[in-house]
Short mmCIF file of C-alpha atoms and ligand atoms in Angstrom, two decimals:
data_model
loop_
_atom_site.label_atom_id
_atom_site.label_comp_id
_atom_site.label_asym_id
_atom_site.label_seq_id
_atom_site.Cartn_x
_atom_site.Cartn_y
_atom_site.Cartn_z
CA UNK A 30 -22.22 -18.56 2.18
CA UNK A 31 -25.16 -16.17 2.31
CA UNK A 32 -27.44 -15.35 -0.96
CA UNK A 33 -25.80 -12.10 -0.97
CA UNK A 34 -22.37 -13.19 -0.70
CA UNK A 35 -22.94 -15.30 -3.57
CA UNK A 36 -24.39 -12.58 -5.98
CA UNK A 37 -21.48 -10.39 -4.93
CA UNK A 38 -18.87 -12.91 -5.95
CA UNK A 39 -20.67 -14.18 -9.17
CA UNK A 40 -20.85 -10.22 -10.06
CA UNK A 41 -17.10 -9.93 -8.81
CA UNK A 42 -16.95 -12.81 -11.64
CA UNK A 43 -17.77 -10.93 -14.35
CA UNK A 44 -16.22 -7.62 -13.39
CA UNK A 45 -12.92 -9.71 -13.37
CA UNK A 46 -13.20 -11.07 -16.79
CA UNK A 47 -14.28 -8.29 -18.17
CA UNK A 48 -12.41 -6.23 -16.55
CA UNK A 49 -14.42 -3.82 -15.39
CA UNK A 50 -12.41 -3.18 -12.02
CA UNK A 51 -10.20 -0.38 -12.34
CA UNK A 52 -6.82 1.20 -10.13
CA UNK A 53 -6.22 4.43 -7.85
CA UNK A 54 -3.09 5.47 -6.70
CA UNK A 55 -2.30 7.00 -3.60
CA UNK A 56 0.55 9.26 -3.03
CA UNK A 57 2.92 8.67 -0.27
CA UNK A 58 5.29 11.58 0.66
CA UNK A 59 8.34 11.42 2.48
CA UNK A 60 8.15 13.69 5.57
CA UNK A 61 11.36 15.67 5.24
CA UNK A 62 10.76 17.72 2.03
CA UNK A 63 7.40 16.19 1.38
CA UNK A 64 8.47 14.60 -1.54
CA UNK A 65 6.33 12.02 -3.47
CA UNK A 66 8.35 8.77 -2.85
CA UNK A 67 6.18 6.30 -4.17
CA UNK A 68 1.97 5.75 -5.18
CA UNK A 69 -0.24 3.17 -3.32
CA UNK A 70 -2.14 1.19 -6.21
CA UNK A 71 -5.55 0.60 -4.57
CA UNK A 72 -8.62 -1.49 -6.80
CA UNK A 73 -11.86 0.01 -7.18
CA UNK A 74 -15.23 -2.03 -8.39
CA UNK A 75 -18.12 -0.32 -9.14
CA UNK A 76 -21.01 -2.36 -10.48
CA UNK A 77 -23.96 -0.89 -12.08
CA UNK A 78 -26.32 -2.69 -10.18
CA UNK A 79 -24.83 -2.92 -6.89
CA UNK A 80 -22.89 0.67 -6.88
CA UNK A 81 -19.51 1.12 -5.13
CA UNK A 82 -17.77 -2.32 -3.45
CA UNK A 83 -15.03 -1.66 -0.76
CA UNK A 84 -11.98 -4.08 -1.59
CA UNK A 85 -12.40 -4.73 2.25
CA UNK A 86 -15.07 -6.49 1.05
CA UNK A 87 -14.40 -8.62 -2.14
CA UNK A 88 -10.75 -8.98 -1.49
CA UNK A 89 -11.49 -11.62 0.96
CA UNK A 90 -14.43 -12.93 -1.37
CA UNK A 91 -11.35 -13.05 -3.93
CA UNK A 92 -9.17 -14.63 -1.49
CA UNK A 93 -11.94 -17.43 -0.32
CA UNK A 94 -13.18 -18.23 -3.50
CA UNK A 95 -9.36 -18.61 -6.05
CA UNK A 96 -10.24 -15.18 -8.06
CA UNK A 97 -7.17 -13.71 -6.08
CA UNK A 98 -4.27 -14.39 -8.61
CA UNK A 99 -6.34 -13.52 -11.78
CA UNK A 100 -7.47 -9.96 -9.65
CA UNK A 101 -3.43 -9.93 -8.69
CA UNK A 102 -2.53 -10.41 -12.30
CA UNK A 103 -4.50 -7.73 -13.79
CA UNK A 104 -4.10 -5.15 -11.03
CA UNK A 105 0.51 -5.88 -11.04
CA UNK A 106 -0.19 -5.82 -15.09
CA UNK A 107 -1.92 -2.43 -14.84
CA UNK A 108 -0.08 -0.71 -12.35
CA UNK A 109 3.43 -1.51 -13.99
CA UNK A 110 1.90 -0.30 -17.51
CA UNK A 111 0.90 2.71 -15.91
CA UNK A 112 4.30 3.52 -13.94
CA UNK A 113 5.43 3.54 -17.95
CA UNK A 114 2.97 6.02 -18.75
CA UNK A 115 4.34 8.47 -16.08
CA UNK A 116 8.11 7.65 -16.80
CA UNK A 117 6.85 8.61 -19.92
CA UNK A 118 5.50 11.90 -19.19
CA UNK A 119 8.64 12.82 -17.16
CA UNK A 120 7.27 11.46 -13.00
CA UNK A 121 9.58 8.58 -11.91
CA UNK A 122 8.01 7.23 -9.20
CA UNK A 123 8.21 4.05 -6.90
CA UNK A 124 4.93 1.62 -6.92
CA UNK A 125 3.17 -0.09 -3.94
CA UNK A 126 1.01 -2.83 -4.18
CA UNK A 127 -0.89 -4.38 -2.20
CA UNK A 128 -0.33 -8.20 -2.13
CA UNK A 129 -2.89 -11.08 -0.76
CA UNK A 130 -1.11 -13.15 2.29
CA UNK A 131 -2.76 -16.26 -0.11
CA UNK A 132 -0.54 -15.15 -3.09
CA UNK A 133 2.78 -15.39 -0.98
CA UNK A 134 1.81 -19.82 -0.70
CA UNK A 135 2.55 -19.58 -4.37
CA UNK A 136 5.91 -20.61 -4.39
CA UNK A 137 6.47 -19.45 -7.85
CA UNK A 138 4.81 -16.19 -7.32
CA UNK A 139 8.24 -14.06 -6.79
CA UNK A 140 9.12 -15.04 -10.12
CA UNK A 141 5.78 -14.26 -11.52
CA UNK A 142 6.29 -11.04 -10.27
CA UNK A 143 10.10 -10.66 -11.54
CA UNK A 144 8.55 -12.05 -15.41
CA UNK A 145 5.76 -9.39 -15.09
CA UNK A 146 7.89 -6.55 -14.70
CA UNK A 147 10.60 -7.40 -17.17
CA UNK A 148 8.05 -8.13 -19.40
CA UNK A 149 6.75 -4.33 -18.92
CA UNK A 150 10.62 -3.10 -18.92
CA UNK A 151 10.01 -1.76 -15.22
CA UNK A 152 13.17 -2.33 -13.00
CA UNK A 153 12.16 -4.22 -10.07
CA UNK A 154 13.50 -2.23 -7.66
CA UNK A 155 10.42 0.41 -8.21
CA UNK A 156 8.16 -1.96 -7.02
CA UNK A 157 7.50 -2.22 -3.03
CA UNK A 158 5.15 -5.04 -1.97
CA UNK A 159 2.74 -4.42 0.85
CA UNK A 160 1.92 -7.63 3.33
CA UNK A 161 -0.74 -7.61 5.87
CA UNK A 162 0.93 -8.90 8.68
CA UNK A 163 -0.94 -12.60 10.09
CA UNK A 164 0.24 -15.78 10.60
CA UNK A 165 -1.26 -17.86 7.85
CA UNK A 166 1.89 -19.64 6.84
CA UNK A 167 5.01 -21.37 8.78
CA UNK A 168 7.17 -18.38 8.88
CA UNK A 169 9.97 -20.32 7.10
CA UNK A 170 7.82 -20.56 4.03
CA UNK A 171 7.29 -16.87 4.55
CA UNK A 172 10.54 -16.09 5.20
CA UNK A 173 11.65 -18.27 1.75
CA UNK A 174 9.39 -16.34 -0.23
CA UNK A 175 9.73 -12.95 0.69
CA UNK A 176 13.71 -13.06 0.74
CA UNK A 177 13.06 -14.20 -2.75
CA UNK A 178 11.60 -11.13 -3.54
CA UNK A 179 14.31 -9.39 -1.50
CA UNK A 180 17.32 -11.12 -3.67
CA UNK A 181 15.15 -9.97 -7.15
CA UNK A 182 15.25 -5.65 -5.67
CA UNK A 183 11.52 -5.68 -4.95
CA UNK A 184 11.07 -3.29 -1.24
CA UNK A 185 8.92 -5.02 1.15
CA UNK A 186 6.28 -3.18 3.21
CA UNK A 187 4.24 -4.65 6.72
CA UNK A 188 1.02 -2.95 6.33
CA UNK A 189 -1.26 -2.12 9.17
CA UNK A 190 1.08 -2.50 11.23
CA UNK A 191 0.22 -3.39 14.99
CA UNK A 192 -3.22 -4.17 14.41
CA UNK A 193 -2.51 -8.41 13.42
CA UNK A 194 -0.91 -10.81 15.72
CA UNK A 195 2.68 -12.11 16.24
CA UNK A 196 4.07 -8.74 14.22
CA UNK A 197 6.56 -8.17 16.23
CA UNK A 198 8.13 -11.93 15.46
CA UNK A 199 7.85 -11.35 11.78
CA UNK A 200 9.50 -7.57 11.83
CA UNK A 201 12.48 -9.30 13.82
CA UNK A 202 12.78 -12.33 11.41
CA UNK A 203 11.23 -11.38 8.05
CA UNK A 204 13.04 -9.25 5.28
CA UNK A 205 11.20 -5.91 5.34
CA UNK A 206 12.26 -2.82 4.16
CA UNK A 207 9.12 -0.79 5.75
CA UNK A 208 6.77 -0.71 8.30
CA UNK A 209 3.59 1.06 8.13
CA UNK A 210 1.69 1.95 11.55
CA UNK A 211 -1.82 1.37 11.20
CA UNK A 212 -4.05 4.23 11.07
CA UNK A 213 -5.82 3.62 14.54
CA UNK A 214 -2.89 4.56 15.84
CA UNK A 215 -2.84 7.99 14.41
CA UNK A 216 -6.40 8.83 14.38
CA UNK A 217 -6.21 9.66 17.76
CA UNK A 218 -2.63 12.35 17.40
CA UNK A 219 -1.68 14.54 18.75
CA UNK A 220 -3.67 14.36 21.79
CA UNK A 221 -4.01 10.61 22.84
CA UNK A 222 -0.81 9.77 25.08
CA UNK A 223 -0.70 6.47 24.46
CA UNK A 224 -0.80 6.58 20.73
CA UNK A 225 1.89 9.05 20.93
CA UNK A 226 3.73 6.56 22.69
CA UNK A 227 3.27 3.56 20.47
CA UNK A 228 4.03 5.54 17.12
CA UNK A 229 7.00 6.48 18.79
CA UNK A 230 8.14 3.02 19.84
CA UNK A 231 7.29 1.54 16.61
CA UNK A 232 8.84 4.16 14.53
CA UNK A 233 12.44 3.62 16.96
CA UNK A 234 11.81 -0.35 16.70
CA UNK A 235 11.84 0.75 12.48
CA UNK A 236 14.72 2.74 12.50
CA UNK A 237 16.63 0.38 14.55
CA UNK A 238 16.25 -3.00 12.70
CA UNK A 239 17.12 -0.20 9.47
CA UNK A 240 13.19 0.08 7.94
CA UNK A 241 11.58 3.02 6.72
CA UNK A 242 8.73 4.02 8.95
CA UNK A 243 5.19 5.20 7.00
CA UNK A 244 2.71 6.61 9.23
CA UNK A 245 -0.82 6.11 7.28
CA UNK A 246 -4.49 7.89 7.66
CA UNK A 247 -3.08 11.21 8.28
CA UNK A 248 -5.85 13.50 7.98
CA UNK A 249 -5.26 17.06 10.05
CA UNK A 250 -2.31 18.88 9.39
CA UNK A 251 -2.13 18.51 14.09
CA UNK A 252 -1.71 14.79 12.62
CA UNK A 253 1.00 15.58 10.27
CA UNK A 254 2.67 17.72 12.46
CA UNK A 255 2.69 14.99 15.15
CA UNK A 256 4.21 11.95 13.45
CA UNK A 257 6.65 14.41 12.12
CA UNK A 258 7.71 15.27 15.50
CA UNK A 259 7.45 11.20 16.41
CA UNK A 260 10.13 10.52 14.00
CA UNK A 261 8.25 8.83 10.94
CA UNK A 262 9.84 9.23 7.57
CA UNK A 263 7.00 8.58 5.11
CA UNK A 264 2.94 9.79 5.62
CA UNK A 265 -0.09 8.64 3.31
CA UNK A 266 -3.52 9.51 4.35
CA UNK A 267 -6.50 12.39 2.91
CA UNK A 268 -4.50 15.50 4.14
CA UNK A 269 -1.56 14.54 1.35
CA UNK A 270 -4.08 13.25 -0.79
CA UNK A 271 -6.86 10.79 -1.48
CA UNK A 272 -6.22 7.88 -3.75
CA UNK A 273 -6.53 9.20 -7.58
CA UNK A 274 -7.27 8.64 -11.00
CA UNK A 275 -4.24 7.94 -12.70
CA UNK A 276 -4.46 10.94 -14.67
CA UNK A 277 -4.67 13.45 -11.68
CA UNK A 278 -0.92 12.32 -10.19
CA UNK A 279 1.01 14.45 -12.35
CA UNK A 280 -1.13 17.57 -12.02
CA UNK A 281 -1.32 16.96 -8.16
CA UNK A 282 2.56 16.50 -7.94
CA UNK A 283 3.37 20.18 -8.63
CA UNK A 284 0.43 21.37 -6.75
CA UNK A 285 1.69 19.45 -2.95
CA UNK A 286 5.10 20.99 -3.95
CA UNK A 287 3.13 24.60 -3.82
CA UNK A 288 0.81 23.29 -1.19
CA UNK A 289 3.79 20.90 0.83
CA UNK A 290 5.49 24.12 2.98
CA UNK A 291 2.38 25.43 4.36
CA UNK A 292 1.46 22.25 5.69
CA UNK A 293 4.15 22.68 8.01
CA UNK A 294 4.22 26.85 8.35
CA UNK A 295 3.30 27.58 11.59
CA UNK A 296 5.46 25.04 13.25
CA UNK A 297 7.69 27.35 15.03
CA UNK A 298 4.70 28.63 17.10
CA UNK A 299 4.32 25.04 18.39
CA UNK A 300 7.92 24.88 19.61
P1 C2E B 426 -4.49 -0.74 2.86
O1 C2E B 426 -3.49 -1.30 1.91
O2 C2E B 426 -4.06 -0.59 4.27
O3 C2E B 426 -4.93 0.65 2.22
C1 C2E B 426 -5.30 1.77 2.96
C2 C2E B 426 -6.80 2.01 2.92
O4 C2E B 426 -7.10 3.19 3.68
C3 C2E B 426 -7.38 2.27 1.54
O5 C2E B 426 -8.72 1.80 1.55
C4 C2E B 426 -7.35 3.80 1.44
O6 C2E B 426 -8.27 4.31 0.51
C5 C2E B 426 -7.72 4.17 2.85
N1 C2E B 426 -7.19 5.47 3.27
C6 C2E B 426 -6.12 6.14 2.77
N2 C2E B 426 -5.91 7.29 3.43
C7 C2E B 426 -6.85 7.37 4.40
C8 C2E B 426 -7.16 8.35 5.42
O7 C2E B 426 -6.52 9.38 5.57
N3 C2E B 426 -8.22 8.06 6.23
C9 C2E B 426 -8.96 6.92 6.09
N4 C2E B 426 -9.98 6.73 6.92
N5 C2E B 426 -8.70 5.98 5.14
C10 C2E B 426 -7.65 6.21 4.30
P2 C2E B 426 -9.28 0.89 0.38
O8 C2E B 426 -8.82 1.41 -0.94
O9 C2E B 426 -10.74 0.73 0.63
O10 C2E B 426 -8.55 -0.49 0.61
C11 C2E B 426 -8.78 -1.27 1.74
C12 C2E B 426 -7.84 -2.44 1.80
O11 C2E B 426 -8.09 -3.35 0.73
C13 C2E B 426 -6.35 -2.05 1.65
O12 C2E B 426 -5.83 -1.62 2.88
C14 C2E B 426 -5.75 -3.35 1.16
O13 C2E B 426 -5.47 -4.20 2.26
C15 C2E B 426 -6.88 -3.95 0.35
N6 C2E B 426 -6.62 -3.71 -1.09
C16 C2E B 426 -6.86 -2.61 -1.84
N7 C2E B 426 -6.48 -2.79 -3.12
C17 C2E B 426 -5.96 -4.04 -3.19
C18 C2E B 426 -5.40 -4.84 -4.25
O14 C2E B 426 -5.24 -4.41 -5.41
N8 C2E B 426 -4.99 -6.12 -3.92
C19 C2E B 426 -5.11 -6.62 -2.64
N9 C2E B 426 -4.70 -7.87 -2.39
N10 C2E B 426 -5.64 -5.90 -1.63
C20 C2E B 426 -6.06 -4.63 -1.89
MG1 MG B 427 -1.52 -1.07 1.59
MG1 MG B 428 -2.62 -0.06 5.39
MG1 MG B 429 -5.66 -2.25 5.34
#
């Protein structure tokens, strides 16, 4: 472990007990009316010394290091308590969040998960889990786990889809309810042929084992357009919206439903 890798995670430390890490959510709107379907809870650390940390970083730190179920904790804890706050104020919306592959060894963690949101009096079934596809267990641990979640009426997204190894094993034997196709695949829309090509066979390979494709990073409105045409059913990315302060969701709900049919205006002219 370098010097700097250790002053990161004894920082990471302290933001974690003190909680000083804080949430953004990230809309993700279904493709046919451009709905908001559910928010993407995303962690954010920024420490006063060393500025702005991507969870790309210290999520692994987390991982490597057994701060992941304490940072798991407090992020489920938060995220439920503020899906209570927008009931509240009249948005019912479904939650993602982003779950650690180390979590899923837990065996008791589906329960942990079930406890947490009955103690917060949110139905389970609002709550999708997103799981970065790698083989890091046996696949029939996996597979006990996450049909445990299944049986309890949490969804379960494969994030980043296409970019790990053995994916297309675990979408034929694992219990998902979504895939998400990794953003390198769309970066490159509408003009790369053989993107085209793989969002459109991943997207098919979705809709025939009966998941919910989500197309994510979609950042032109030639993007949009494209994994519209490709058959997705869900985009995330910049051009819908960044990931926001809690507070901003409601205000930017009505605002996509103004903004939402221009996105898509001059379609006809493409046709
Ligand atoms: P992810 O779950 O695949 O999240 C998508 C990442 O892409 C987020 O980065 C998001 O801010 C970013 N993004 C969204 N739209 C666009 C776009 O249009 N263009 C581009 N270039 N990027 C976009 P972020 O927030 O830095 O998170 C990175 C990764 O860290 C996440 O990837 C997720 O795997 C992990 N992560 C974030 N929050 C948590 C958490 O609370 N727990 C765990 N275990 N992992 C987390
Ligand atoms: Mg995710
Ligand atoms: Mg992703
Ligand atoms: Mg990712």
């Amino acid at each position: 472990m370098t010097a700097a890798d250790r002053k990161l995670l004894e920082s990471f430390r302290k933001a974690l007990a003190a909680q000083k890490l804080s949430l953004v959510y990230q809309p993700k709107v279904s493709l046919k009316d451009g709905h908001l379907g559910r928010v993407e809870a995303l962690v954010r650390w920024d420490d006063p010394e060393l500025g702005p940390i991507s969870p790309s970083r210290f999520v692994p730190l987390a991982e490597e290091h057994g701060l992941i179920d304490p940072l798991t904790e407090w992020g489920l804890r938060t995220t439920l308590r503020q899906w209570r706050i927008w009931r509240d104020q009249g948005l019912e919306t479904r939650l993602a969040f982003n779950i650690s592959a180390v979590s899923l060894q837990r065996l008791d963690f589906p329960d942990l998960v079930e406890r947490m949101c009955r103690a917060l009096d949110v139905p389970t079934d609002r709550l999708v889990l997103e799981l970065t596809e790698g083989a890091t267990q046996p696949l029939v641990r996996l597979m006990d786990t996450l049909t445990r979640f299944r049986i309890k009426g949490m969804g379960l997204a494969i994030d980043d889809f296409g970019t790990g190894y053995s994916s297309l094993m675990q979408l034929r034997q694992l219990p998902f309810t979504e895939v998400k196709i990794d953003r390198c695949f769309v970066k490159d829309l509408p003009a790369a042929h053989d993107s085209r090509l793989i969002v459109k066979t991943i997207t098919e390979l979705a809709h025939g084992l009966g998941l919910i494709a989500t197309a994510e990073g979609v950042e032109t409105v030639e993007q949009l357009r494209s994994v519209r045409e490709l058959g997705c059913d869900v985009v995330q990315g910049y051009l819908i919206a960044p990931p926001l302060h809690p507070d901003e969701l409601i205000a930017w709900n009505s605002d996509f439903a103004r903004r939402w049919p221009t996105l898509l205006s001059d379609e006809s002219l493409e046709l």
